[in-house]
Amino acid sequence: MDTLPQGRPYVLAGHCSGGHLALWCAARGLLPAGSRWHTRTLPTSVLALAPITDLTATRRDGLSNDAALQLLGGEEGFDRWLPEVDPLTLLRGAGTTGVPTVLLHGAVDEEVPLTQFSDYATVHRDLRTVVLPGTGHYTLIEPGAPGARAVADTLRELSAGFGPTPPPAGPVT
């Protein structure tokens, strides 16, 4: 993220664990200035699709074969890194990242419980949430599925105010 061109608007989007990373990138400005991951360069907006928003709940529920423990290096790493990498933990004090964010979740998601969605929405005071009826976890990213159309429409909406994209820097070949 830190290598993206400065001053260019962009929507950061991710599905499931990628949604966790998108939400975390938007929350990096909330980290203490001494953190190696703190930044003032944030995405213009975020679209999180069926995201992992709460690593503590993910660990408790053993989602995706204990993916939260694997991500943070086991039990010892989990406790050490959680305050710096968990979107819900980072938001608790601030209530917002300041980055326009949309959380899109399927009502019949079989992988990520809707409690992840609702718990995060309770803390993030300026979040927009969309629950798609009859939509499962993977249908959000299946080409041609109604969920994927909702994703594309939301991406268009989030990027509508960007204006024309400036030409790339340097010589064009």
PDB file of C-alpha atoms in Angstrom:
ATOM      1  CA  MET A   1       0.000   0.000   0.000  1.00  0.00           C
ATOM      2  CA  ASP A   2       2.821   2.376   0.805  1.00  0.00           C
ATOM      3  CA  THR A   3       4.158   2.106  -2.751  1.00  0.00           C
ATOM      4  CA  LEU A   4       0.994   3.376  -4.451  1.00  0.00           C
ATOM      5  CA  PRO A   5       1.368   6.761  -6.147  1.00  0.00           C
ATOM      6  CA  GLN A   6       0.662   9.642  -3.767  1.00  0.00           C
ATOM      7  CA  GLY A   7      -2.379  11.757  -4.494  1.00  0.00           C
ATOM      8  CA  ARG A   8      -4.172   9.248  -6.720  1.00  0.00           C
ATOM      9  CA  PRO A   9      -7.606   8.202  -5.500  1.00  0.00           C
ATOM     10  CA  TYR A  10      -8.391   4.500  -5.248  1.00  0.00           C
ATOM     11  CA  VAL A  11     -10.935   2.105  -3.813  1.00  0.00           C
ATOM     12  CA  LEU A  12      -9.370  -0.704  -1.842  1.00  0.00           C
ATOM     13  CA  ALA A  13     -11.526  -3.823  -2.034  1.00  0.00           C
ATOM     14  CA  GLY A  14     -11.115  -7.301  -0.640  1.00  0.00           C
ATOM     15  CA  HIS A  15     -13.103 -10.471  -0.014  1.00  0.00           C
ATOM     16  CA  CYS A  16     -12.988 -12.433   3.286  1.00  0.00           C
ATOM     17  CA  SER A  17      -9.388 -12.251   4.539  1.00  0.00           C
ATOM     18  CA  GLY A  18      -8.736  -9.702   1.789  1.00  0.00           C
ATOM     19  CA  GLY A  19     -11.605  -7.688   3.290  1.00  0.00           C
ATOM     20  CA  HIS A  20      -9.797  -7.848   6.625  1.00  0.00           C
ATOM     21  CA  LEU A  21      -6.686  -6.432   4.962  1.00  0.00           C
ATOM     22  CA  ALA A  22      -8.666  -3.646   3.267  1.00  0.00           C
ATOM     23  CA  LEU A  23     -10.285  -2.643   6.580  1.00  0.00           C
ATOM     24  CA  TRP A  24      -6.905  -2.822   8.327  1.00  0.00           C
ATOM     25  CA  CYS A  25      -5.287  -0.615   5.690  1.00  0.00           C
ATOM     26  CA  ALA A  26      -7.997   1.986   6.285  1.00  0.00           C
ATOM     27  CA  ALA A  27      -7.347   1.774  10.045  1.00  0.00           C
ATOM     28  CA  ARG A  28      -3.549   2.107   9.862  1.00  0.00           C
ATOM     29  CA  GLY A  29      -3.855   5.832  10.561  1.00  0.00           C
ATOM     30  CA  LEU A  30      -5.273   4.905  14.000  1.00  0.00           C
ATOM     31  CA  LEU A  31      -2.107   3.056  14.984  1.00  0.00           C
ATOM     32  CA  PRO A  32       0.315   4.831  17.320  1.00  0.00           C
ATOM     33  CA  ALA A  33       2.871   6.919  15.442  1.00  0.00           C
ATOM     34  CA  GLY A  34       5.639   4.590  16.674  1.00  0.00           C
ATOM     35  CA  SER A  35       4.075   1.500  15.072  1.00  0.00           C
ATOM     36  CA  ARG A  36       5.919   0.164  12.058  1.00  0.00           C
ATOM     37  CA  TRP A  37       2.571  -0.020  10.230  1.00  0.00           C
ATOM     38  CA  HIS A  38       1.304   3.478  11.043  1.00  0.00           C
ATOM     39  CA  THR A  39       0.647   5.629   8.001  1.00  0.00           C
ATOM     40  CA  ARG A  40      -1.126   8.798   7.025  1.00  0.00           C
ATOM     41  CA  THR A  41      -1.539   7.565   3.445  1.00  0.00           C
ATOM     42  CA  LEU A  42      -4.920   5.864   3.439  1.00  0.00           C
ATOM     43  CA  PRO A  43      -7.169   4.523   0.696  1.00  0.00           C
ATOM     44  CA  THR A  44      -9.744   6.939  -0.699  1.00  0.00           C
ATOM     45  CA  SER A  45     -12.476   4.429   0.150  1.00  0.00           C
ATOM     46  CA  VAL A  46     -12.890   0.762   1.071  1.00  0.00           C
ATOM     47  CA  LEU A  47     -15.261  -1.976  -0.044  1.00  0.00           C
ATOM     48  CA  ALA A  48     -15.042  -5.003   2.248  1.00  0.00           C
ATOM     49  CA  LEU A  49     -16.830  -8.121   0.984  1.00  0.00           C
ATOM     50  CA  ALA A  50     -17.820 -10.658   3.654  1.00  0.00           C
ATOM     51  CA  PRO A  51     -14.753  -9.542   5.615  1.00  0.00           C
ATOM     52  CA  ILE A  52     -13.091 -10.900   8.700  1.00  0.00           C
ATOM     53  CA  THR A  53     -13.554  -7.890  10.980  1.00  0.00           C
ATOM     54  CA  ASP A  54     -12.837  -9.406  14.375  1.00  0.00           C
ATOM     55  CA  LEU A  55      -9.783 -11.643  14.770  1.00  0.00           C
ATOM     56  CA  THR A  56     -10.695 -12.546  18.367  1.00  0.00           C
ATOM     57  CA  ALA A  57     -14.074 -13.931  17.236  1.00  0.00           C
ATOM     58  CA  THR A  58     -12.394 -15.591  14.252  1.00  0.00           C
ATOM     59  CA  ARG A  59     -10.009 -17.351  16.634  1.00  0.00           C
ATOM     60  CA  ARG A  60     -12.788 -18.250  19.093  1.00  0.00           C
ATOM     61  CA  ASP A  61     -14.912 -19.745  16.312  1.00  0.00           C
ATOM     62  CA  GLY A  62     -11.963 -21.500  14.636  1.00  0.00           C
ATOM     63  CA  LEU A  63     -12.915 -20.028  11.255  1.00  0.00           C
ATOM     64  CA  SER A  64     -11.026 -21.269   8.201  1.00  0.00           C
ATOM     65  CA  ASN A  65      -8.980 -23.835  10.106  1.00  0.00           C
ATOM     66  CA  ASP A  66      -7.773 -21.328  12.710  1.00  0.00           C
ATOM     67  CA  ALA A  67      -6.690 -18.801  10.089  1.00  0.00           C
ATOM     68  CA  ALA A  68      -6.425 -16.013  12.693  1.00  0.00           C
ATOM     69  CA  LEU A  69      -3.853 -17.998  14.684  1.00  0.00           C
ATOM     70  CA  GLN A  70      -1.949 -18.840  11.512  1.00  0.00           C
ATOM     71  CA  LEU A  71      -1.921 -15.196  10.407  1.00  0.00           C
ATOM     72  CA  LEU A  72      -0.518 -13.964  13.709  1.00  0.00           C
ATOM     73  CA  GLY A  73       2.016 -16.701  14.373  1.00  0.00           C
ATOM     74  CA  GLY A  74       0.174 -18.945  16.824  1.00  0.00           C
ATOM     75  CA  GLU A  75      -0.961 -18.263  20.392  1.00  0.00           C
ATOM     76  CA  GLU A  76       2.035 -16.133  21.363  1.00  0.00           C
ATOM     77  CA  GLY A  77       1.940 -14.039  18.210  1.00  0.00           C
ATOM     78  CA  PHE A  78      -1.821 -13.635  18.434  1.00  0.00           C
ATOM     79  CA  ASP A  79      -1.727 -11.784  21.740  1.00  0.00           C
ATOM     80  CA  ARG A  80       1.285  -9.742  20.651  1.00  0.00           C
ATOM     81  CA  TRP A  81      -0.023  -8.558  17.275  1.00  0.00           C
ATOM     82  CA  LEU A  82      -3.803  -8.355  17.818  1.00  0.00           C
ATOM     83  CA  PRO A  83      -3.847  -4.697  18.993  1.00  0.00           C
ATOM     84  CA  GLU A  84      -2.092  -3.624  15.785  1.00  0.00           C
ATOM     85  CA  VAL A  85      -3.809  -5.759  13.145  1.00  0.00           C
ATOM     86  CA  ASP A  86      -7.422  -6.252  14.229  1.00  0.00           C
ATOM     87  CA  PRO A  87      -9.826  -3.782  12.568  1.00  0.00           C
ATOM     88  CA  LEU A  88     -12.403  -4.024  15.373  1.00  0.00           C
ATOM     89  CA  THR A  89      -9.799  -3.453  18.102  1.00  0.00           C
ATOM     90  CA  LEU A  90      -8.359  -0.439  16.283  1.00  0.00           C
ATOM     91  CA  LEU A  91     -11.794   1.125  15.845  1.00  0.00           C
ATOM     92  CA  ARG A  92     -12.984   0.730  19.428  1.00  0.00           C
ATOM     93  CA  GLY A  93     -11.437   3.981  20.653  1.00  0.00           C
ATOM     94  CA  ALA A  94     -11.830   6.088  17.508  1.00  0.00           C
ATOM     95  CA  GLY A  95     -15.207   4.959  16.156  1.00  0.00           C
ATOM     96  CA  THR A  96     -14.142   5.700  12.585  1.00  0.00           C
ATOM     97  CA  THR A  97     -11.160   5.429  10.291  1.00  0.00           C
ATOM     98  CA  GLY A  98     -12.172   8.565   8.410  1.00  0.00           C
ATOM     99  CA  VAL A  99     -12.168   6.516   5.200  1.00  0.00           C
ATOM    100  CA  PRO A 100     -15.555   6.041   3.496  1.00  0.00           C
ATOM    101  CA  THR A 101     -16.242   2.335   3.945  1.00  0.00           C
ATOM    102  CA  VAL A 102     -18.904  -0.049   2.691  1.00  0.00           C
ATOM    103  CA  LEU A 103     -19.328  -3.506   4.203  1.00  0.00           C
ATOM    104  CA  LEU A 104     -21.158  -5.896   1.882  1.00  0.00           C
ATOM    105  CA  HIS A 105     -22.210  -9.287   3.224  1.00  0.00           C
ATOM    106  CA  GLY A 106     -24.456 -12.097   2.042  1.00  0.00           C
ATOM    107  CA  ALA A 107     -27.389 -12.913   4.319  1.00  0.00           C
ATOM    108  CA  VAL A 108     -26.711 -16.650   3.991  1.00  0.00           C
ATOM    109  CA  ASP A 109     -22.894 -16.524   4.193  1.00  0.00           C
ATOM    110  CA  GLU A 110     -21.755 -20.023   5.108  1.00  0.00           C
ATOM    111  CA  GLU A 111     -18.147 -19.044   5.937  1.00  0.00           C
ATOM    112  CA  VAL A 112     -18.132 -15.744   7.855  1.00  0.00           C
ATOM    113  CA  PRO A 113     -20.904 -15.287  10.444  1.00  0.00           C
ATOM    114  CA  LEU A 114     -23.057 -12.169  10.188  1.00  0.00           C
ATOM    115  CA  THR A 115     -22.019 -11.357  13.774  1.00  0.00           C
ATOM    116  CA  GLN A 116     -18.638 -10.267  12.347  1.00  0.00           C
ATOM    117  CA  PHE A 117     -20.534  -7.815  10.154  1.00  0.00           C
ATOM    118  CA  SER A 118     -22.883  -6.527  12.865  1.00  0.00           C
ATOM    119  CA  ASP A 119     -20.222  -6.228  15.605  1.00  0.00           C
ATOM    120  CA  TYR A 120     -18.021  -4.108  13.334  1.00  0.00           C
ATOM    121  CA  ALA A 121     -20.977  -2.003  12.190  1.00  0.00           C
ATOM    122  CA  THR A 122     -21.832  -1.247  15.821  1.00  0.00           C
ATOM    123  CA  VAL A 123     -18.382   0.271  16.419  1.00  0.00           C
ATOM    124  CA  HIS A 124     -17.748   2.022  13.061  1.00  0.00           C
ATOM    125  CA  ARG A 125     -20.109   5.002  13.306  1.00  0.00           C
ATOM    126  CA  ASP A 126     -19.941   6.176   9.670  1.00  0.00           C
ATOM    127  CA  LEU A 127     -19.910   2.806   7.940  1.00  0.00           C
ATOM    128  CA  ARG A 128     -22.419   1.901   5.246  1.00  0.00           C
ATOM    129  CA  THR A 129     -23.635  -1.681   5.377  1.00  0.00           C
ATOM    130  CA  VAL A 130     -25.330  -3.763   2.721  1.00  0.00           C
ATOM    131  CA  VAL A 131     -26.762  -7.231   3.379  1.00  0.00           C
ATOM    132  CA  LEU A 132     -27.745  -9.095   0.222  1.00  0.00           C
ATOM    133  CA  PRO A 133     -30.643 -11.513   0.747  1.00  0.00           C
ATOM    134  CA  GLY A 134     -30.149 -15.072  -0.478  1.00  0.00           C
ATOM    135  CA  THR A 135     -26.432 -14.465  -1.058  1.00  0.00           C
ATOM    136  CA  GLY A 136     -23.688 -16.762   0.195  1.00  0.00           C
ATOM    137  CA  HIS A 137     -20.011 -16.150   0.835  1.00  0.00           C
ATOM    138  CA  TYR A 138     -18.627 -16.933  -2.604  1.00  0.00           C
ATOM    139  CA  THR A 139     -21.491 -15.606  -4.734  1.00  0.00           C
ATOM    140  CA  LEU A 140     -20.202 -12.105  -4.011  1.00  0.00           C
ATOM    141  CA  ILE A 141     -17.262 -12.843  -6.302  1.00  0.00           C
ATOM    142  CA  GLU A 142     -18.832 -15.199  -8.864  1.00  0.00           C
ATOM    143  CA  PRO A 143     -19.005 -13.443 -12.247  1.00  0.00           C
ATOM    144  CA  GLY A 144     -22.586 -12.880 -13.340  1.00  0.00           C
ATOM    145  CA  ALA A 145     -24.126 -13.637  -9.935  1.00  0.00           C
ATOM    146  CA  PRO A 146     -26.454 -10.988  -8.460  1.00  0.00           C
ATOM    147  CA  GLY A 147     -23.995 -10.477  -5.586  1.00  0.00           C
ATOM    148  CA  ALA A 148     -21.179  -9.732  -8.015  1.00  0.00           C
ATOM    149  CA  ARG A 149     -23.372  -7.179  -9.771  1.00  0.00           C
ATOM    150  CA  ALA A 150     -23.929  -5.458  -6.412  1.00  0.00           C
ATOM    151  CA  VAL A 151     -20.152  -5.437  -5.898  1.00  0.00           C
ATOM    152  CA  ALA A 152     -19.536  -3.851  -9.303  1.00  0.00           C
ATOM    153  CA  ASP A 153     -22.270  -1.260  -8.711  1.00  0.00           C
ATOM    154  CA  THR A 154     -20.789  -0.341  -5.325  1.00  0.00           C
ATOM    155  CA  LEU A 155     -17.285  -0.027  -6.801  1.00  0.00           C
ATOM    156  CA  ARG A 156     -18.656   2.274  -9.511  1.00  0.00           C
ATOM    157  CA  GLU A 157     -20.430   4.353  -6.898  1.00  0.00           C
ATOM    158  CA  LEU A 158     -17.350   4.639  -4.656  1.00  0.00           C
ATOM    159  CA  SER A 159     -15.137   5.709  -7.549  1.00  0.00           C
ATOM    160  CA  ALA A 160     -17.651   8.011  -9.298  1.00  0.00           C
ATOM    161  CA  GLY A 161     -16.257  11.160  -7.717  1.00  0.00           C
ATOM    162  CA  PHE A 162     -12.638  10.508  -8.652  1.00  0.00           C
ATOM    163  CA  GLY A 163     -12.763  12.306 -11.992  1.00  0.00           C
ATOM    164  CA  PRO A 164     -10.505  11.416 -14.909  1.00  0.00           C
ATOM    165  CA  THR A 165      -7.446   9.319 -14.175  1.00  0.00           C
ATOM    166  CA  PRO A 166      -4.217  11.279 -14.737  1.00  0.00           C
ATOM    167  CA  PRO A 167      -1.788   9.847 -17.286  1.00  0.00           C
ATOM    168  CA  PRO A 168       1.052   7.710 -15.916  1.00  0.00           C
ATOM    169  CA  ALA A 169       4.278   9.489 -15.044  1.00  0.00           C
ATOM    170  CA  GLY A 170       7.236   8.959 -17.333  1.00  0.00           C
ATOM    171  CA  PRO A 171       7.504   8.063 -20.989  1.00  0.00           C
ATOM    172  CA  VAL A 172       4.683   6.212 -22.680  1.00  0.00           C
ATOM    173  CA  THR A 173       5.753   3.339 -24.885  1.00  0.00           C
TER     174      THR A 173
END
